[in-house]
mmCIF file with all atom_site columns, C-alpha atoms in Angstrom:
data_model
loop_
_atom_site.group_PDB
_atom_site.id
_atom_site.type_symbol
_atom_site.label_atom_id
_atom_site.label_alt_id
_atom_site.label_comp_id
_atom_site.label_asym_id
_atom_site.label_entity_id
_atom_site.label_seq_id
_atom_site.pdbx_PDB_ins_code
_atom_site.Cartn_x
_atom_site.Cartn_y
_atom_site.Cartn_z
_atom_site.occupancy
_atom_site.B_iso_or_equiv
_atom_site.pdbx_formal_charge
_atom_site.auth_seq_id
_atom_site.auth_comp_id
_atom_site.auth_asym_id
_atom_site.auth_atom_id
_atom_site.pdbx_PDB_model_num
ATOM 1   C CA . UNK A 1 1   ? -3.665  -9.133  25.338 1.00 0.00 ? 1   UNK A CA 1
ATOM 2   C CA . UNK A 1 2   ? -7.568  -8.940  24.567 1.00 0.00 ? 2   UNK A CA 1
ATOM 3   C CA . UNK A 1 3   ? -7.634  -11.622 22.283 1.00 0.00 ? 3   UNK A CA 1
ATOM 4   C CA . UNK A 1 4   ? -12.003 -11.741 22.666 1.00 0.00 ? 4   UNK A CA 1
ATOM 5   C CA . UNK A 1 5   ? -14.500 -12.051 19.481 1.00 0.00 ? 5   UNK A CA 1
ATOM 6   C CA . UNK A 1 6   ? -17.053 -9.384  19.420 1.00 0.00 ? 6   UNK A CA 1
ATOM 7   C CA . UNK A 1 7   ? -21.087 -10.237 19.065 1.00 0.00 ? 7   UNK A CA 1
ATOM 8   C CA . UNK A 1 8   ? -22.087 -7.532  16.727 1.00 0.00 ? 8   UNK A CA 1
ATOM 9   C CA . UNK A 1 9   ? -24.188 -9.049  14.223 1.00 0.00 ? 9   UNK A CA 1
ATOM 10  C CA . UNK A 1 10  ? -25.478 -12.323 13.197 1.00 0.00 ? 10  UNK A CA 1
ATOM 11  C CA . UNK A 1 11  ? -22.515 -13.900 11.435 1.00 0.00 ? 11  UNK A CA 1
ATOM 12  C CA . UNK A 1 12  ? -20.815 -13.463 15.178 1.00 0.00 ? 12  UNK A CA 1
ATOM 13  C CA . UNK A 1 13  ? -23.518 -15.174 16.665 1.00 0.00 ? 13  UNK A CA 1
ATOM 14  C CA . UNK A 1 14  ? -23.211 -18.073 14.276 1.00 0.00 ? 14  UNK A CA 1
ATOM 15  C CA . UNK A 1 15  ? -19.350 -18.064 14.394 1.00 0.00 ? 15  UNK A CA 1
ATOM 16  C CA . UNK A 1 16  ? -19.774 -18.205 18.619 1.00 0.00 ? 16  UNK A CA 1
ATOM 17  C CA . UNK A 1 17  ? -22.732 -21.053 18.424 1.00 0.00 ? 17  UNK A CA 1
ATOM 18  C CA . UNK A 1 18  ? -20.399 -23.049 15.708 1.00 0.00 ? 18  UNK A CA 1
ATOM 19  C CA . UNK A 1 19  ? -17.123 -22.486 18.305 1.00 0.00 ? 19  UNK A CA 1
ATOM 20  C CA . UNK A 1 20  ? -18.512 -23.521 21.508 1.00 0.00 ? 20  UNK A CA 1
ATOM 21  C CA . UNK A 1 21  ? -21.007 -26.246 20.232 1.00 0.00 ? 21  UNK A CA 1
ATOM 22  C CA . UNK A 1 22  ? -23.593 -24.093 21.599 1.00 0.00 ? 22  UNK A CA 1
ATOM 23  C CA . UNK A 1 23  ? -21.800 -25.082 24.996 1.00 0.00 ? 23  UNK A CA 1
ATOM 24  C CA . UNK A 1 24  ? -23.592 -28.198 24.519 1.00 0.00 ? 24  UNK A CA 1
ATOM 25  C CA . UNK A 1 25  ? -22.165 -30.355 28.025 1.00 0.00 ? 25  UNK A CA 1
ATOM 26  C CA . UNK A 1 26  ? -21.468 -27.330 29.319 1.00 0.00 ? 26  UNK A CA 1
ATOM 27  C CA . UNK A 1 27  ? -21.560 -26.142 32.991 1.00 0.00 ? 27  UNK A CA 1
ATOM 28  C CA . UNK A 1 28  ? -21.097 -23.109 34.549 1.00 0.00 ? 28  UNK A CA 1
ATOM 29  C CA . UNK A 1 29  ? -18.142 -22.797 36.540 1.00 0.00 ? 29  UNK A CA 1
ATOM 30  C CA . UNK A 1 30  ? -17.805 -19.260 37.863 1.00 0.00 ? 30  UNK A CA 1
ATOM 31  C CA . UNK A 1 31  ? -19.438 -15.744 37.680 1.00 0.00 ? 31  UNK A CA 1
ATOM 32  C CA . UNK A 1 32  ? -18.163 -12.650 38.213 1.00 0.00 ? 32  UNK A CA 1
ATOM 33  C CA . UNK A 1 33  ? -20.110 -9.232  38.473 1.00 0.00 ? 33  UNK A CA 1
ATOM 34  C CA . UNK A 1 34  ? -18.798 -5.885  38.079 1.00 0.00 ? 34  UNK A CA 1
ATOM 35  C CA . UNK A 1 35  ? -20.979 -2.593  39.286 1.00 0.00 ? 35  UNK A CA 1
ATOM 36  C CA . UNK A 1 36  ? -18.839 0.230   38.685 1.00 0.00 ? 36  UNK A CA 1
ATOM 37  C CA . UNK A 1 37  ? -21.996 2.483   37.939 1.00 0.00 ? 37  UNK A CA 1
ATOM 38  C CA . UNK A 1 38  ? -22.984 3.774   41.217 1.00 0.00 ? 38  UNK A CA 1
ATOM 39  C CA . UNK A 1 39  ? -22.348 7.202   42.315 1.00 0.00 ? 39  UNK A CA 1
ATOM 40  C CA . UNK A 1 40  ? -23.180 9.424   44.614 1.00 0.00 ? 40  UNK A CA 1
ATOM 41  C CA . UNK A 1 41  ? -23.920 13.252  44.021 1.00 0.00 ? 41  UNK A CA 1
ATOM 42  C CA . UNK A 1 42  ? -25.582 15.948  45.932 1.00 0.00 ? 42  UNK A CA 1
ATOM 43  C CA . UNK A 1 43  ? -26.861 13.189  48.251 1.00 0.00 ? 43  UNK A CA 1
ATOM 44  C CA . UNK A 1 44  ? -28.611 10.976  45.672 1.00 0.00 ? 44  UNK A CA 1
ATOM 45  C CA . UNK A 1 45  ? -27.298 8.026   44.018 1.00 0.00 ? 45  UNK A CA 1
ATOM 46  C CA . UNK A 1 46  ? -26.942 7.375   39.914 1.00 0.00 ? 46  UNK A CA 1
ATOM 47  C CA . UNK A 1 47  ? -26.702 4.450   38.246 1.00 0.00 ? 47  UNK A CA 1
ATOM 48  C CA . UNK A 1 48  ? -24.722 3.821   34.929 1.00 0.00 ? 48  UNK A CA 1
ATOM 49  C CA . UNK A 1 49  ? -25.646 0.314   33.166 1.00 0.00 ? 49  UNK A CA 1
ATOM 50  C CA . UNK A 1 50  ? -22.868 1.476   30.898 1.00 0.00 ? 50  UNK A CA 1
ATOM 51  C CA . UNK A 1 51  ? -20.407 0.445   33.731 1.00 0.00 ? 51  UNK A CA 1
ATOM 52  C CA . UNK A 1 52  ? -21.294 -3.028  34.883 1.00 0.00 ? 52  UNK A CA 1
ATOM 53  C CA . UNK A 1 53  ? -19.679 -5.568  33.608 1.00 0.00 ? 53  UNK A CA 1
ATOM 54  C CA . UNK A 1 54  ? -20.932 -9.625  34.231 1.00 0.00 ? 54  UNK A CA 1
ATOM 55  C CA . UNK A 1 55  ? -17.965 -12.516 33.062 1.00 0.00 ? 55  UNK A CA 1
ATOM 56  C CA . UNK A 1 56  ? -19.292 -15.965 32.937 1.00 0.00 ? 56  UNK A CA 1
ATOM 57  C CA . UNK A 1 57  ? -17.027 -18.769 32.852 1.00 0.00 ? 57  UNK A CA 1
ATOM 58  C CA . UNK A 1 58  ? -18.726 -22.213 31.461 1.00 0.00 ? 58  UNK A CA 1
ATOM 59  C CA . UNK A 1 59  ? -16.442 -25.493 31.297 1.00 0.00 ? 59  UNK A CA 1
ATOM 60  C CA . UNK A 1 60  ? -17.759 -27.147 28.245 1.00 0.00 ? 60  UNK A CA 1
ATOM 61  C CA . UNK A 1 61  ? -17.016 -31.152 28.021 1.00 0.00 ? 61  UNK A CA 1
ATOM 62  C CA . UNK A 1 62  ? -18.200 -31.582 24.530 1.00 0.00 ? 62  UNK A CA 1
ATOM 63  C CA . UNK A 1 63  ? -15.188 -29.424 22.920 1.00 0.00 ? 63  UNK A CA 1
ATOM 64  C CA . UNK A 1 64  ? -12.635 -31.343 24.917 1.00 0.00 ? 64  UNK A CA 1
ATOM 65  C CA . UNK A 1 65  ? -12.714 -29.630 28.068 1.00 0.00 ? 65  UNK A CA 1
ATOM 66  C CA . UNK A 1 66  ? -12.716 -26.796 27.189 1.00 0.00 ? 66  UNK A CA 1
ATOM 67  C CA . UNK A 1 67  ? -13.581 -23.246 29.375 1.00 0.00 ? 67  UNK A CA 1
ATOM 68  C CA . UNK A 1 68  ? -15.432 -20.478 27.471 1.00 0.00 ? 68  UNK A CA 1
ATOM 69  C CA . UNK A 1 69  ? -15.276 -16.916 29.076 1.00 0.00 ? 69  UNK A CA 1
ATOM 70  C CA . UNK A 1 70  ? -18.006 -14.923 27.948 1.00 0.00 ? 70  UNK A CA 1
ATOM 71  C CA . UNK A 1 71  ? -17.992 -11.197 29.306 1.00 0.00 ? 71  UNK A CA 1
ATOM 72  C CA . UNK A 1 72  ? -21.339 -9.195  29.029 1.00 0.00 ? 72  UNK A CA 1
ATOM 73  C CA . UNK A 1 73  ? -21.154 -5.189  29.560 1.00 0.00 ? 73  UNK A CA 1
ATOM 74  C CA . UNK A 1 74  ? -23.674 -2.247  29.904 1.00 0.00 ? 74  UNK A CA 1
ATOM 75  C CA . UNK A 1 75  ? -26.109 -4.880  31.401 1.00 0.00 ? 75  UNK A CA 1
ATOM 76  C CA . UNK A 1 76  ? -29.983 -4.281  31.189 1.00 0.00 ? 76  UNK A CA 1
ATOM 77  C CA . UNK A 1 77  ? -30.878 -7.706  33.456 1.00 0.00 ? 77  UNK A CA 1
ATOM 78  C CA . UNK A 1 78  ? -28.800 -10.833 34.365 1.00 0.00 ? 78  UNK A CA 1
ATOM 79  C CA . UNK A 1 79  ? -30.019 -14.206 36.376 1.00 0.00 ? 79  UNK A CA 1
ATOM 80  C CA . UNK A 1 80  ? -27.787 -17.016 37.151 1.00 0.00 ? 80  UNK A CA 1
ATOM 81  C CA . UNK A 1 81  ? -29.817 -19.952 38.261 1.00 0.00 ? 81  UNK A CA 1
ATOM 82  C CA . UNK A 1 82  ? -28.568 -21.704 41.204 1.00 0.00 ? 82  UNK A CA 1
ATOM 83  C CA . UNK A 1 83  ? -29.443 -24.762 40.435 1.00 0.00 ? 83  UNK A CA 1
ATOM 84  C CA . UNK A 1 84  ? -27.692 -24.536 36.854 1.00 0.00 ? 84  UNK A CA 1
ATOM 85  C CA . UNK A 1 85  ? -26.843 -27.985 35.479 1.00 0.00 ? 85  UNK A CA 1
ATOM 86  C CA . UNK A 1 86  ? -25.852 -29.300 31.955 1.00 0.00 ? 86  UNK A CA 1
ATOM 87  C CA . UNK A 1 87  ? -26.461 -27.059 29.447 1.00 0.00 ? 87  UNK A CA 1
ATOM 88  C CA . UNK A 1 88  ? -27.854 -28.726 26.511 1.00 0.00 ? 88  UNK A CA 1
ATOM 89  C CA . UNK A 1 89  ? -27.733 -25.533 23.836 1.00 0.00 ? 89  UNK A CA 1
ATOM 90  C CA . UNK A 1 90  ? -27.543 -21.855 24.637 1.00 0.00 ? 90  UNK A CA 1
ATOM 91  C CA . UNK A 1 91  ? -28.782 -19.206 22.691 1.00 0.00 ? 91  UNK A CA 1
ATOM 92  C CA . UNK A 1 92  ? -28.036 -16.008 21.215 1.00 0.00 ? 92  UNK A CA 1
ATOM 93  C CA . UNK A 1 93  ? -30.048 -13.291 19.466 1.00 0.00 ? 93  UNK A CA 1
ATOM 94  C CA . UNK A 1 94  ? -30.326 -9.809  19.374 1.00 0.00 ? 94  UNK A CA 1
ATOM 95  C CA . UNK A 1 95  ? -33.982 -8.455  20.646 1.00 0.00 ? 95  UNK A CA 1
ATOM 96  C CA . UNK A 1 96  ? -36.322 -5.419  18.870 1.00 0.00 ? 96  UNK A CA 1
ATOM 97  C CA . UNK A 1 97  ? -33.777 -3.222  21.008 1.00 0.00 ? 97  UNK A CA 1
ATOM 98  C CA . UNK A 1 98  ? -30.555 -4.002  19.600 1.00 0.00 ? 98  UNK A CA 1
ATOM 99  C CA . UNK A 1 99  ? -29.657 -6.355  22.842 1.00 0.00 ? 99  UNK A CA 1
ATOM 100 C CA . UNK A 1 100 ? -28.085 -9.189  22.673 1.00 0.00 ? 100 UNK A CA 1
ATOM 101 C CA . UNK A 1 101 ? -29.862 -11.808 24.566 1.00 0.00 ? 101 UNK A CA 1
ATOM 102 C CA . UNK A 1 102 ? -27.738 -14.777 25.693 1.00 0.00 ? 102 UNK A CA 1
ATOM 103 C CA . UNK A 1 103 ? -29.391 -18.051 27.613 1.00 0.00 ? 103 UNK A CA 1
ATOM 104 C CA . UNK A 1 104 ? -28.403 -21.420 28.454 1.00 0.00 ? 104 UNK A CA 1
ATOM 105 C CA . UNK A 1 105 ? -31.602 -22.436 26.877 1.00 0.00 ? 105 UNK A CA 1
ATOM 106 C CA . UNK A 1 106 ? -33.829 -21.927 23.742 1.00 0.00 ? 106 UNK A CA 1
ATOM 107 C CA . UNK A 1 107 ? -35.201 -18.208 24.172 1.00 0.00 ? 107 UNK A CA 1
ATOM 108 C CA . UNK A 1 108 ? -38.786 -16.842 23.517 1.00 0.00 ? 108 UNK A CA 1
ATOM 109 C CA . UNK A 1 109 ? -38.201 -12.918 23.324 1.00 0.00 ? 109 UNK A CA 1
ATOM 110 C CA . UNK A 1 110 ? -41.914 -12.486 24.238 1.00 0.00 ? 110 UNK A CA 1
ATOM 111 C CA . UNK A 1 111 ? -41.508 -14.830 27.358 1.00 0.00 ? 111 UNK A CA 1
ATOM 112 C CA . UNK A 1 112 ? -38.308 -15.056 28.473 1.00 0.00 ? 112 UNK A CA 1
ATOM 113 C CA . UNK A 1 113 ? -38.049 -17.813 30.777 1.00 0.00 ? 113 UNK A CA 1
ATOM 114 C CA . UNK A 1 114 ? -37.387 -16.437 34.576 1.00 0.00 ? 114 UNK A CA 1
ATOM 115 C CA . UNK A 1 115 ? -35.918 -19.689 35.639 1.00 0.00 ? 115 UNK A CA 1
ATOM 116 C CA . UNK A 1 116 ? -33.432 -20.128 32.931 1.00 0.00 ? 116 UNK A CA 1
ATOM 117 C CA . UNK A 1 117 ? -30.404 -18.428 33.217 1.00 0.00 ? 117 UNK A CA 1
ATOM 118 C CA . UNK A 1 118 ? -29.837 -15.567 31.115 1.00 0.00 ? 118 UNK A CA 1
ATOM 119 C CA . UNK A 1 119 ? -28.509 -11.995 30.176 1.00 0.00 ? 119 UNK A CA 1
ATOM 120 C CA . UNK A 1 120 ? -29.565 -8.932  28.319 1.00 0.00 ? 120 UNK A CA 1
ATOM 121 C CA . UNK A 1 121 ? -27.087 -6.743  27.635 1.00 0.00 ? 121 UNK A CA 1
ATOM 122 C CA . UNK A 1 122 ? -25.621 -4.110  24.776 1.00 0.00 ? 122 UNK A CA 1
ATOM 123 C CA . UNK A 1 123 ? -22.411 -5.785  24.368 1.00 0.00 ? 123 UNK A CA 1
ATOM 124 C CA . UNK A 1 124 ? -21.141 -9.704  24.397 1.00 0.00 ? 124 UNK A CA 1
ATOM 125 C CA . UNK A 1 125 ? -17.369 -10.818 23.832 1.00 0.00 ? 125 UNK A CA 1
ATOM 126 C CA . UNK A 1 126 ? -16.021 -14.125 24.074 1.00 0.00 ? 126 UNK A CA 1
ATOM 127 C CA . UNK A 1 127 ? -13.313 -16.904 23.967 1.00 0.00 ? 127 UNK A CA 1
ATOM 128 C CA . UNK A 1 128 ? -12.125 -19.752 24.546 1.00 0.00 ? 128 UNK A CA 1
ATOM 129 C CA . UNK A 1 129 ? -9.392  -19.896 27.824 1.00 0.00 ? 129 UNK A CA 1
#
């Protein structure tokens, strides 16, 4: 059963910030990345971004324990720092393209910060396991 919430607008992004506490506590727990974009014809290779898929699993202590799957598809760039600790308060927003923009910190759309971690993609769907 697909029991996820959608991000499609702002109210969604409010309803997911209000929900997870803006994973506030929160630690990343497991990623999972899916490239099923990449084929091969007449000797070259193509690339689909409307087949990869990234799920991001984040254990957040300040909603009782809780663990928050969030699964990202028809990604435009991802980074998961290695070093990841506490998140204090993610963000969401859509940019001037219609992406959402998810990071486990404030976000500057003009300046991005490369060593947060972050991802841009067209779609966003969450809950809570």
């Amino acid at each position: 059963m697909d029991n996820y919430f959608p991000i499609k607008n702002l109210a969604d992004i409010n309803t997911f910030i209000e929900k997870t506490n803006a994973l506030h506590d929160g630690y990343i727990i497991s990623v999972e990345y899916r490239n099923n974009g990449i084929k091969i014809s007449d000797d070259a290779y193509e690339f689909n971004p409307e087949l990869t898929q990234l799920k991001i699993r984040v254990l957040i202590t300040s909603i009782y324990d809780a663990v928050l799957e969030m699964v990202f598809e028809n990604i435009s760039e991802w980074k998961i720092t290695e070093t990841c600790g506490d998140i204090l308060e993610a963000c969401v927003v859509f940019n001037d393209k219609n992406f959402i923009v998810w990071s486990d910190d404030k976000i500057n759309l003009h300046n991005l910060e490369r060593n947060d971690s972050y991802v841009i993609a067209k779609k966003m769907k969450w809950r809570i396991l």
